[in-house]
Amino acid sequence: MDDIVKQALAKWPNVPYCYGWLGLDARGNWRMRDERAQHLNLPGDKLHHAALVAFIVRNYAADERGCWYFQNGPQRVYVRLEATPYIVRTDPALGWLLHTGAALGAVEEAVLTETGALVLRSGGAVAQLDDRDFAHVLPRLKMNGDAVADETLLAWIEGAVSGALTLDGVAVQRADAAELPARFGYVSEPSAPAQ
């Protein structure tokens, strides 16, 4: 957390939290969600200002409920997650790279949803693969140790084919997208706790 944020927290410890105004989309873009976007359930405007995005990334954390937020000075701005708390991409030189610019680390758990979303966990980081990178990852998926054809993978996702699916040697499990928050302990759409 930035020092200026820590100082603001000490100076103004009781600033109300903000909900619904910031989102993280499934491609790792931060989205500003004004009242119209919130009312119409729209993703909001993509943030392009590099310094603002870097500030959000440096001050991005989760609370004890599993709600992710950006600490903006003395105020917590809770983040609406379209997918998972992190989005991961593939980088030819660096491997798995989070939308924050940090490395994901060694994959400990891999899940494939009914929609074809690949979710990876390394330590406390849970990240959905940016869909634009799925073609790069597909050759790394193996069924019973062999390359898996597209049709076979789709049938596996639907449960019509059984077999041991792996990603770089890590077992891939099926899961419903709706179950991911409970499974991995995060909240997709934070709201104020009941008083």
Coordinates of C-alpha atoms in Angstrom, one line a residue:
M1 CA 0.0 0.0 0.0
D2 CA 1.3 3.5 -0.9
D3 CA 2.6 5.6 2.0
I4 CA 0.3 8.4 1.1
V5 CA -2.7 6.0 1.4
K6 CA -1.5 4.9 4.9
Q7 CA -1.2 8.6 5.9
A8 CA -4.7 9.3 4.7
L9 CA -6.1 6.3 6.6
A10 CA -4.5 7.6 9.8
K11 CA -5.8 11.1 9.3
W12 CA -9.4 10.1 8.2
P13 CA -10.1 6.6 9.6
N14 CA -13.9 6.7 9.3
V15 CA -14.6 7.5 5.6
P16 CA -17.6 5.5 4.3
Y17 CA -16.8 2.7 1.8
C18 CA -17.8 2.9 -1.8
Y19 CA -19.7 0.1 -3.6
G20 CA -20.5 -0.5 -7.3
W21 CA -18.3 2.2 -8.8
L22 CA -15.3 0.2 -9.9
G23 CA -15.1 -3.1 -11.8
L24 CA -12.6 -5.6 -13.1
D25 CA -13.6 -7.2 -16.4
A26 CA -12.7 -10.7 -17.6
R27 CA -9.8 -9.3 -19.7
G28 CA -8.1 -7.5 -16.7
N29 CA -9.4 -4.0 -17.5
W30 CA -10.4 -1.7 -14.7
R31 CA -13.9 -0.1 -15.4
M32 CA -15.4 3.0 -13.9
R33 CA -19.1 2.4 -13.3
D34 CA -21.1 5.6 -13.0
E35 CA -24.7 5.7 -11.8
R36 CA -26.0 4.9 -15.4
A37 CA -23.7 1.9 -15.7
Q38 CA -24.7 0.6 -12.3
H39 CA -28.4 1.2 -13.0
L40 CA -28.3 -0.6 -16.4
N41 CA -25.8 -3.3 -15.2
L42 CA -23.2 -2.2 -17.8
P43 CA -19.5 -2.9 -17.4
G44 CA -18.6 0.8 -17.3
D45 CA -15.9 2.8 -19.0
K46 CA -12.4 1.3 -19.3
L47 CA -9.7 3.2 -17.4
H48 CA -6.8 4.1 -19.7
H49 CA -4.8 6.6 -17.5
A50 CA -1.6 4.6 -16.8
A51 CA -0.8 6.4 -13.5
L52 CA -4.4 5.8 -12.1
V53 CA -4.3 2.1 -13.2
A54 CA -0.9 1.7 -11.5
F55 CA -2.2 3.4 -8.3
I56 CA -5.2 1.0 -8.2
V57 CA -2.9 -2.0 -8.8
R58 CA -0.6 -1.0 -5.9
N59 CA -3.5 -0.6 -3.5
Y60 CA -5.6 -3.6 -4.5
A61 CA -6.4 -6.0 -1.7
A62 CA -9.1 -8.2 -0.2
D63 CA -10.9 -7.9 3.1
E64 CA -11.8 -10.7 5.6
R65 CA -15.0 -11.4 3.7
G66 CA -13.2 -12.1 0.4
C67 CA -14.4 -8.7 -1.1
W68 CA -11.7 -7.1 -3.2
Y69 CA -11.2 -3.4 -3.1
F70 CA -8.9 -0.5 -4.1
Q71 CA -7.8 1.6 -1.1
N72 CA -8.2 5.2 -2.5
G73 CA -6.7 7.3 0.2
P74 CA -8.9 6.9 3.3
Q75 CA -11.8 5.3 1.3
R76 CA -12.2 1.6 0.2
V77 CA -13.6 1.4 -3.2
Y78 CA -15.0 -2.2 -3.6
V79 CA -14.5 -3.9 -6.9
R80 CA -17.2 -5.7 -8.9
L81 CA -15.5 -8.8 -10.4
E82 CA -16.7 -10.0 -13.8
A83 CA -14.7 -13.1 -13.4
T84 CA -12.1 -13.7 -10.6
P85 CA -9.9 -11.4 -8.4
Y86 CA -7.1 -11.6 -11.0
I87 CA -7.0 -12.2 -14.7
V88 CA -4.0 -14.1 -16.1
R89 CA -2.3 -13.9 -19.5
T90 CA 0.5 -15.9 -21.0
D91 CA 3.8 -14.3 -21.7
P92 CA 6.4 -16.1 -23.8
A93 CA 9.3 -14.9 -21.5
L94 CA 7.6 -14.6 -18.1
G95 CA 5.0 -17.4 -18.2
W96 CA 1.7 -16.8 -16.4
L97 CA 1.3 -13.0 -15.8
L98 CA -1.5 -11.4 -13.8
H99 CA -3.3 -8.3 -15.0
T100 CA -1.4 -6.5 -12.2
G101 CA 1.9 -7.2 -13.9
A102 CA 3.0 -9.8 -11.2
A103 CA 3.8 -13.4 -12.0
L104 CA 1.1 -15.9 -11.0
G105 CA 3.6 -18.5 -9.8
A106 CA 3.4 -22.3 -10.0
V107 CA -0.2 -23.4 -10.7
E108 CA -1.5 -25.5 -7.9
E109 CA -5.1 -25.9 -9.1
A110 CA -6.8 -25.7 -12.4
V111 CA -10.5 -25.5 -13.1
L112 CA -12.5 -25.4 -16.4
T113 CA -16.0 -24.1 -16.3
E114 CA -19.0 -25.0 -18.4
T115 CA -18.4 -21.9 -20.4
G116 CA -14.8 -22.9 -21.2
A117 CA -13.2 -20.4 -18.8
L118 CA -9.9 -21.7 -17.4
V119 CA -9.3 -20.6 -13.8
L120 CA -5.9 -21.1 -12.1
R121 CA -4.9 -20.9 -8.5
S122 CA -1.4 -20.3 -7.2
G123 CA -1.2 -19.7 -3.4
G124 CA -3.8 -17.1 -2.6
A125 CA -4.1 -15.8 -6.2
V126 CA -7.1 -17.0 -8.2
A127 CA -7.1 -15.9 -11.8
Q128 CA -9.2 -16.6 -14.9
L129 CA -7.3 -16.9 -18.2
D130 CA -7.9 -14.0 -20.5
D131 CA -10.0 -15.6 -23.3
R132 CA -7.7 -14.2 -26.0
D133 CA -4.9 -16.4 -24.6
F134 CA -6.8 -19.7 -24.7
A135 CA -5.4 -20.7 -28.1
H136 CA -1.9 -20.4 -26.7
V137 CA -2.8 -22.7 -23.7
L138 CA -4.8 -25.3 -25.6
P139 CA -1.7 -27.3 -26.8
R140 CA -0.6 -27.6 -23.1
L141 CA -3.9 -29.4 -22.2
K142 CA -3.5 -33.2 -22.3
M143 CA -6.2 -35.9 -22.0
N144 CA -4.8 -39.1 -20.4
G145 CA -1.3 -37.8 -21.4
D146 CA -2.0 -37.1 -25.0
A147 CA -2.9 -33.9 -27.0
V148 CA -6.6 -33.2 -26.7
A149 CA -8.7 -32.4 -29.8
D150 CA -11.1 -29.5 -29.6
E151 CA -14.2 -31.8 -29.9
T152 CA -13.0 -34.0 -27.1
L153 CA -12.3 -31.0 -24.9
L154 CA -15.8 -29.7 -25.5
A155 CA -17.3 -33.1 -24.8
W156 CA -15.2 -33.3 -21.6
I157 CA -16.5 -29.9 -20.5
E158 CA -20.0 -31.1 -21.0
G159 CA -19.4 -34.3 -19.1
A160 CA -20.0 -36.5 -22.1
V161 CA -16.4 -37.8 -22.1
S162 CA -14.4 -38.9 -19.1
G163 CA -10.7 -38.9 -18.8
A164 CA -7.8 -37.2 -16.9
L165 CA -7.4 -33.7 -18.3
T166 CA -4.2 -32.0 -17.2
L167 CA -2.5 -28.6 -17.8
D168 CA 1.2 -28.8 -17.6
G169 CA 0.8 -31.9 -15.4
V170 CA -1.8 -30.3 -13.0
A171 CA -5.1 -32.1 -12.9
V172 CA -8.0 -29.9 -14.4
Q173 CA -11.3 -30.2 -12.6
R174 CA -14.8 -29.3 -13.9
A175 CA -16.7 -26.6 -12.1
D176 CA -19.8 -24.4 -12.7
A177 CA -18.9 -20.8 -13.0
A178 CA -21.5 -19.9 -10.4
E179 CA -19.6 -22.0 -7.9
L180 CA -16.2 -20.3 -8.3
P181 CA -16.7 -17.6 -5.7
A182 CA -17.6 -20.0 -2.9
R183 CA -14.9 -22.5 -4.0
F184 CA -12.1 -19.9 -4.0
G185 CA -13.4 -17.6 -1.2
Y186 CA -14.1 -14.3 -3.1
V187 CA -17.1 -12.1 -3.5
S188 CA -18.0 -11.1 -7.1
E189 CA -20.3 -8.2 -6.2
P190 CA -19.4 -6.8 -2.8
S191 CA -22.1 -4.9 -0.9
A192 CA -22.1 -3.3 2.5
P193 CA -22.3 -5.7 5.4
A194 CA -25.6 -5.8 7.3
Q195 CA -25.6 -3.6 10.4

